[in-house]
mmCIF file of C-alpha atoms in Angstrom:
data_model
loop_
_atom_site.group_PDB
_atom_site.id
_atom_site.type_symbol
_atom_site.label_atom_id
_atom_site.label_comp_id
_atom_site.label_asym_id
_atom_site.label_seq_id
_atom_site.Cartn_x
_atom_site.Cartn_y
_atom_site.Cartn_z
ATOM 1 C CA UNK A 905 83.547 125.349 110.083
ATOM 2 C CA UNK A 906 83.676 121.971 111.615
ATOM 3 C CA UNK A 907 84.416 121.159 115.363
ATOM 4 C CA UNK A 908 86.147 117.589 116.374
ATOM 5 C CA UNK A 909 86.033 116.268 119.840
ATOM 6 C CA UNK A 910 88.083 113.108 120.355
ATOM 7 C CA UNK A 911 87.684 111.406 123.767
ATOM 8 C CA UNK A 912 90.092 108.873 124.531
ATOM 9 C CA UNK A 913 87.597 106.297 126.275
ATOM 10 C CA UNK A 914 88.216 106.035 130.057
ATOM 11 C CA UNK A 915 89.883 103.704 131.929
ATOM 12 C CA UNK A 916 88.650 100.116 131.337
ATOM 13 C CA UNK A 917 89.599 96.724 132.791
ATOM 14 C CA UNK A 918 92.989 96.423 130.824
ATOM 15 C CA UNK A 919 94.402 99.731 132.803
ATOM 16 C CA UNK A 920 94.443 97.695 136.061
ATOM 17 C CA UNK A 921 94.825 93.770 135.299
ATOM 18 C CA UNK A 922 98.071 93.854 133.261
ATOM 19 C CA UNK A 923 96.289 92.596 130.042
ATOM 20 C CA UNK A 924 96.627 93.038 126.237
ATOM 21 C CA UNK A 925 94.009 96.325 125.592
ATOM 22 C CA UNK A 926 93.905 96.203 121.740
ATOM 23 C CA UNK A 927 90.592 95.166 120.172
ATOM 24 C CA UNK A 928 89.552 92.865 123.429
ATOM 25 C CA UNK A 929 85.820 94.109 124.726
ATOM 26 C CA UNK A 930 87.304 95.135 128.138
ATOM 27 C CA UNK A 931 84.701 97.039 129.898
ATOM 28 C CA UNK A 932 85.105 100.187 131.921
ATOM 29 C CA UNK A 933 86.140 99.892 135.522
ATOM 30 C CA UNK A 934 83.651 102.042 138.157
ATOM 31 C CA UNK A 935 86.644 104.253 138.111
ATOM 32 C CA UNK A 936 86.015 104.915 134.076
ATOM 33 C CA UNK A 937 82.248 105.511 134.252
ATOM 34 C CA UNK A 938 82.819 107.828 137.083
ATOM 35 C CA UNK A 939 85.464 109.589 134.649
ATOM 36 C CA UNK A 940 83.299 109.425 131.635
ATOM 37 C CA UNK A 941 80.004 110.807 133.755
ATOM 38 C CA UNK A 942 82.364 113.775 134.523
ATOM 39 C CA UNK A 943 83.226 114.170 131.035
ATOM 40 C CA UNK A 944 79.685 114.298 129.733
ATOM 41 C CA UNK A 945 79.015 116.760 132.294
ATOM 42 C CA UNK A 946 81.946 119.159 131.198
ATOM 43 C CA UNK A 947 81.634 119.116 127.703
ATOM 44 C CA UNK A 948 77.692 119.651 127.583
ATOM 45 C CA UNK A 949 78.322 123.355 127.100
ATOM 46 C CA UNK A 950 81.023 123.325 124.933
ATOM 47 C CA UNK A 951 79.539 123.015 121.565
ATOM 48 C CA UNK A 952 76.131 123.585 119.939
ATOM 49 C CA UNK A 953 74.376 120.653 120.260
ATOM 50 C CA UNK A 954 71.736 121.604 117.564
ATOM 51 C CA UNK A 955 73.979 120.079 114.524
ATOM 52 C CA UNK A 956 76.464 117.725 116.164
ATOM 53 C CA UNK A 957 76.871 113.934 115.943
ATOM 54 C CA UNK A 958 79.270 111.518 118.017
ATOM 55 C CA UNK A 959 81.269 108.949 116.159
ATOM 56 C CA UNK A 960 82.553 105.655 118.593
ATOM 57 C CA UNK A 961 84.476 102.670 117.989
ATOM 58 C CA UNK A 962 82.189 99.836 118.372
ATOM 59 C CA UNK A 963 84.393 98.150 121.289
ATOM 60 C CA UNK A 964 82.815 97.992 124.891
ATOM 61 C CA UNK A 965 84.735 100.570 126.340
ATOM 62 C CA UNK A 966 84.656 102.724 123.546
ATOM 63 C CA UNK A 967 80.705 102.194 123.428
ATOM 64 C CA UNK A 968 80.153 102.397 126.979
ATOM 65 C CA UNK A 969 82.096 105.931 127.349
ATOM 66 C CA UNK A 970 80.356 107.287 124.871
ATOM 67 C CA UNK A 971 76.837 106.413 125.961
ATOM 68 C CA UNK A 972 77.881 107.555 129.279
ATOM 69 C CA UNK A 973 78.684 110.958 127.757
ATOM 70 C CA UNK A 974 75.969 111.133 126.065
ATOM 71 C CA UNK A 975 73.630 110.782 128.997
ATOM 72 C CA UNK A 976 74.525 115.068 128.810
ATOM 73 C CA UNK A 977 74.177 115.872 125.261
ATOM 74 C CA UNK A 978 71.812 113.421 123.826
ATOM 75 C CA UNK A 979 73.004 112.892 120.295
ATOM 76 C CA UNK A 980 73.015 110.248 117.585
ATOM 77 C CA UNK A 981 76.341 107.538 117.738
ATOM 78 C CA UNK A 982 77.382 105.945 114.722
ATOM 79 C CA UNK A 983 79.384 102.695 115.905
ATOM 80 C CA UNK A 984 82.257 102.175 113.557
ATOM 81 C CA UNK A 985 84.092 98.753 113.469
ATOM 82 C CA UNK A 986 86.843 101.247 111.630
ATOM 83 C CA UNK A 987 87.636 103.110 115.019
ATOM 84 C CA UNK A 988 88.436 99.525 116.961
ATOM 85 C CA UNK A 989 91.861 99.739 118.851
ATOM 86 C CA UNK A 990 94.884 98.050 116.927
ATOM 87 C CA UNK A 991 94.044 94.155 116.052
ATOM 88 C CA UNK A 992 96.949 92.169 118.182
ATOM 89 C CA UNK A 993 96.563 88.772 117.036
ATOM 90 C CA UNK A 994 97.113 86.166 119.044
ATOM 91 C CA UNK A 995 97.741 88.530 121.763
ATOM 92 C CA UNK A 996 94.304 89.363 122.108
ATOM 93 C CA UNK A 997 93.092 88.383 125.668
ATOM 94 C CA UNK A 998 96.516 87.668 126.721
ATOM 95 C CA UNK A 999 98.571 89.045 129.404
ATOM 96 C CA UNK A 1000 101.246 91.950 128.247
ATOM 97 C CA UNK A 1001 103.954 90.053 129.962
ATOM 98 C CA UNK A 1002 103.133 87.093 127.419
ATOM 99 C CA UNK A 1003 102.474 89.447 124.493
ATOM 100 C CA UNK A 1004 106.057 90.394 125.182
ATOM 101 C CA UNK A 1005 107.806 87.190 125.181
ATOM 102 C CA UNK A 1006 105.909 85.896 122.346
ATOM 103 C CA UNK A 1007 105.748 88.989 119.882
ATOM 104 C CA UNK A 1008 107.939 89.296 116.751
ATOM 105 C CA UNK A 1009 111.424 90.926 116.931
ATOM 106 C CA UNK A 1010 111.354 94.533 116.979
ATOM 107 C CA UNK A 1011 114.504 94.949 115.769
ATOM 108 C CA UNK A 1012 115.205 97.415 112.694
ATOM 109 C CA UNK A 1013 112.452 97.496 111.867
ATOM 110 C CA UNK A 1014 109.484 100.764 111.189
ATOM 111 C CA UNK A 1015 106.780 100.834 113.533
ATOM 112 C CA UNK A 1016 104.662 102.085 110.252
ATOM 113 C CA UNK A 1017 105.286 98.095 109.070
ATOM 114 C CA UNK A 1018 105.253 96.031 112.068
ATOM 115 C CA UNK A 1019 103.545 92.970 112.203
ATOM 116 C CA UNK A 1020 103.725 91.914 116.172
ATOM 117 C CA UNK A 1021 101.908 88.659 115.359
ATOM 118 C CA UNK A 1022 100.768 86.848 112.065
ATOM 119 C CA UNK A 1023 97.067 87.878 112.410
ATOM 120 C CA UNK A 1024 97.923 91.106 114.314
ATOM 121 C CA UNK A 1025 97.187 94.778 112.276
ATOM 122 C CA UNK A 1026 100.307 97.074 111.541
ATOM 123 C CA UNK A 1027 99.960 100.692 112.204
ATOM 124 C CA UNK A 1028 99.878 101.239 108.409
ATOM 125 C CA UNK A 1029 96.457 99.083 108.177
ATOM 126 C CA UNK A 1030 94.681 101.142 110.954
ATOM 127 C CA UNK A 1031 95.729 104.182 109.318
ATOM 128 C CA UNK A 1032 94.110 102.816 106.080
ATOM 129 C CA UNK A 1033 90.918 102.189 107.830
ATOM 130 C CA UNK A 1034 90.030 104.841 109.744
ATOM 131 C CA UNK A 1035 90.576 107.001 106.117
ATOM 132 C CA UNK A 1036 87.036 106.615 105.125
ATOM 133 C CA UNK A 1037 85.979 107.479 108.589
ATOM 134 C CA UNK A 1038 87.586 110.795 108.140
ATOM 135 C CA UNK A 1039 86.349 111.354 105.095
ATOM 136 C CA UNK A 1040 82.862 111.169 106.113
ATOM 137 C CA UNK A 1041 83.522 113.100 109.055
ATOM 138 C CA UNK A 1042 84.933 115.628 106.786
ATOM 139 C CA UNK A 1043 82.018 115.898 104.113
ATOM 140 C CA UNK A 1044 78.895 115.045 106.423
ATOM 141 C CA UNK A 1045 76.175 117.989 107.646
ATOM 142 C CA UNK A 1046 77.684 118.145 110.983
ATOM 143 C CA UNK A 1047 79.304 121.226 112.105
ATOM 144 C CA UNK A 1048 80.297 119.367 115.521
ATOM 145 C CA UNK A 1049 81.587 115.521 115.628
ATOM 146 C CA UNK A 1050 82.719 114.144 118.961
ATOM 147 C CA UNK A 1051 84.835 111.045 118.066
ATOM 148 C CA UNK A 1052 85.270 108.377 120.869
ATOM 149 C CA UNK A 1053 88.176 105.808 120.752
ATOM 150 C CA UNK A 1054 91.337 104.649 121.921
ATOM 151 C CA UNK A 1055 94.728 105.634 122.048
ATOM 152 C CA UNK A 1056 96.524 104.328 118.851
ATOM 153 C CA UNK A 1057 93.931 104.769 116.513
ATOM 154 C CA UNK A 1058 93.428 108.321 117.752
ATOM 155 C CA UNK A 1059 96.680 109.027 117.367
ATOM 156 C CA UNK A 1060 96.319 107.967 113.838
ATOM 157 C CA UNK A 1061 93.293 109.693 113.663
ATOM 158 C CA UNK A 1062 94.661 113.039 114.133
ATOM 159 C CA UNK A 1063 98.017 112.333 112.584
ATOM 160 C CA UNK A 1064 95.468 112.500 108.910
ATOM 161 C CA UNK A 1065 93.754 115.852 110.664
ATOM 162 C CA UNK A 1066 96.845 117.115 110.431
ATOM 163 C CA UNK A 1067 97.303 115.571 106.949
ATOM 164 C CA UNK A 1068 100.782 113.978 107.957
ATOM 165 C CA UNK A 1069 101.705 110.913 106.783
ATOM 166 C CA UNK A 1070 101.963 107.557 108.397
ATOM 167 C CA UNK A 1071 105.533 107.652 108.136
ATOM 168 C CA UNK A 1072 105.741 110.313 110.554
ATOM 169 C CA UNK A 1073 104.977 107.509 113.423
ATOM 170 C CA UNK A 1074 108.442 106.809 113.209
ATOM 171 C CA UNK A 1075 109.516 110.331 114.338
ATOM 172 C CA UNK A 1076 107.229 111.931 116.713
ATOM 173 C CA UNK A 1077 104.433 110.435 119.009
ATOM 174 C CA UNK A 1078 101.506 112.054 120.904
ATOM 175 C CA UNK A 1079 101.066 111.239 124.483
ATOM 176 C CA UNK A 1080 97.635 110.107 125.107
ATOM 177 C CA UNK A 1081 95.981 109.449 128.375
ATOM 178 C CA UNK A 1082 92.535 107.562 129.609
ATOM 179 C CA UNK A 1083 90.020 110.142 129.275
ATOM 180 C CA UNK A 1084 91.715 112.933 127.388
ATOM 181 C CA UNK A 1085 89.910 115.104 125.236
ATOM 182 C CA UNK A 1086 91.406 116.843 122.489
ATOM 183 C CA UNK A 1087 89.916 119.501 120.184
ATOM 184 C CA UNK A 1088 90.461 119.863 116.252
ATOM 185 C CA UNK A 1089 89.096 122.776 114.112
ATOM 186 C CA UNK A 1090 89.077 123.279 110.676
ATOM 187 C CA UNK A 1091 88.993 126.995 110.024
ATOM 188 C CA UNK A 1092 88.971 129.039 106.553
ATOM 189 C CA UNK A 1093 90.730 125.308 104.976
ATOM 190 C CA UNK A 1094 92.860 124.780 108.120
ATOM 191 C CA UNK A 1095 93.174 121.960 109.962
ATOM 192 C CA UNK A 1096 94.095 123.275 113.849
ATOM 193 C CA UNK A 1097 94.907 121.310 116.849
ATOM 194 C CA UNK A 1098 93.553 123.433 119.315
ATOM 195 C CA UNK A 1099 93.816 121.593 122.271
ATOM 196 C CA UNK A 1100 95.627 118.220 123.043
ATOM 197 C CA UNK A 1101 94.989 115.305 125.928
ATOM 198 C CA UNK A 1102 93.190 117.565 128.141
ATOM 199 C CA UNK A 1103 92.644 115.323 131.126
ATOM 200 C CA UNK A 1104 90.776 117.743 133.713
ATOM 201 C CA UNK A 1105 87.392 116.972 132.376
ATOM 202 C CA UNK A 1106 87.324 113.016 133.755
ATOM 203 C CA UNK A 1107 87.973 114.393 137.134
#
C-alpha cells in the first residue's frame, strides 16, 4: 500500500500582484498561511503518521506551506529542486501582461514542446524531472508521502501516477486550485485517483 497527498501550495504573492508565478520565490500572502494552517489542521488525522514522509519543492511558497502543515504532523521534508514550478525564462519576475507580449508564438504548435522563451522549460522537461522523484516515492519505506508543489508540475506529477504519457497534455487538463489537496493510492498494483483538488481543507 502506499498513500500520496499532493497539496497544491497556497496562495502566494503571484495570486494577487499580476506577476509571472513559475520558479520566482514568491512568498505566501497572510491569506496562504492562514489556508495552509487550516490544512495542517485537517489532514492531521487522515493518515498514520508513524511511517509517512512529506516531499516539497524547494521554492518559498512551496517550502513555507509545507512547514506550515507540518506544524500538525511533525514529519521529515525532503526539499527537491525537481518539484520547482515550470522554469519561464526571461519571464521570471516579470509581469504576465509582459510575459504575454513577449513570449514565443503559440501557434500550431504542442504544449508537450513549447518553448515560451529561450531559457524557459517545456512541459516535456518538467515531466522528465520530476521522474526520479516518483520513482523514489514509489520504492522508498514510506507507506504515506504528502507531496507539496505547484500547479503544473503537479499536474505532471499525477499525469505519471496515472502512468499516462506526456502527450496526453495536449488532450485533457486537470483543474488545479491554491490549496487543493488531492489523494492517490496504489492498491493491489493500482494506481487510483481517489480524490482530486479538494479545496475545503484551506478554509
Amino acid at each position: 500500500m502506499k498513500n500520496i497527498i499532493t497539496i497544491q501550495h497556497t496562495q502566494s504573492e503571484q495570486h494577487i500582484n499580476n506577476m509571472m508565478g513559475g520558479n520566482t520565490d514568491w512568498p505566501l500572502t497572510e491569506t496562504g498561511k492562514r489556508q495552509a494552517h487550516n490544512i495542517g489542521k485537517n489532514i492531521k488525522n487522515l493518515i498514520n503518521m508513524d511511517n509517512s514522509i512529506i516531499y516539497s519543492s524547494d521554492l518559498l511558497r512551496a517550502k513555507q506551506t509545507a512547514n506550515i502543515v507540518n506544524e500538525y504532523i511533525n514529519l521529515n521534508i525532503i526539499y527537491k529542486k525537481e518539484l520547482q514550478e515550470i522554469n519561464v525564462g526571461e519571464a521570471k519576475g516579470k509581469s504576465k501582461e509582459w510575459d504575454d507580449k513577449n513570449c514565443a508564438p503559440k501557434d500550431n504548435i504542442s504544449m508537450i514542446h513549447y518553448r515560451a522563451f529561450p531559457n524557459a522549460e517545456t512541459f516535456e522537461e518538467v515531466y522528465n524531472r520530476i521522474t526520479p522523484v516518483m520513482d523514489e516515492i514509489l520504492n522508498n519505506e514510506y507507506e504515506n508521502v504528502i507531496v507539496v508543489g505547484h500547479g503544473l508540475c503537479l499536474t505532471l506529477f499525477i499525469l505519471q501516477w496515472l502512468k499516462l504519457p506526456i502527450e496526453y497534455i495536449d488532450k485533457i487538463a486537470f483543474g488545479a486550485s491554491a490549496g487543493g489537496v488531492s489523494f492517490l493510492t496504489l492498491w493491489e498494483n493500482k494506481r487510483m485517483l481517489k480524490q482530486y483538488n479538494i479545496t475545503s481543507y484551506k478554509e
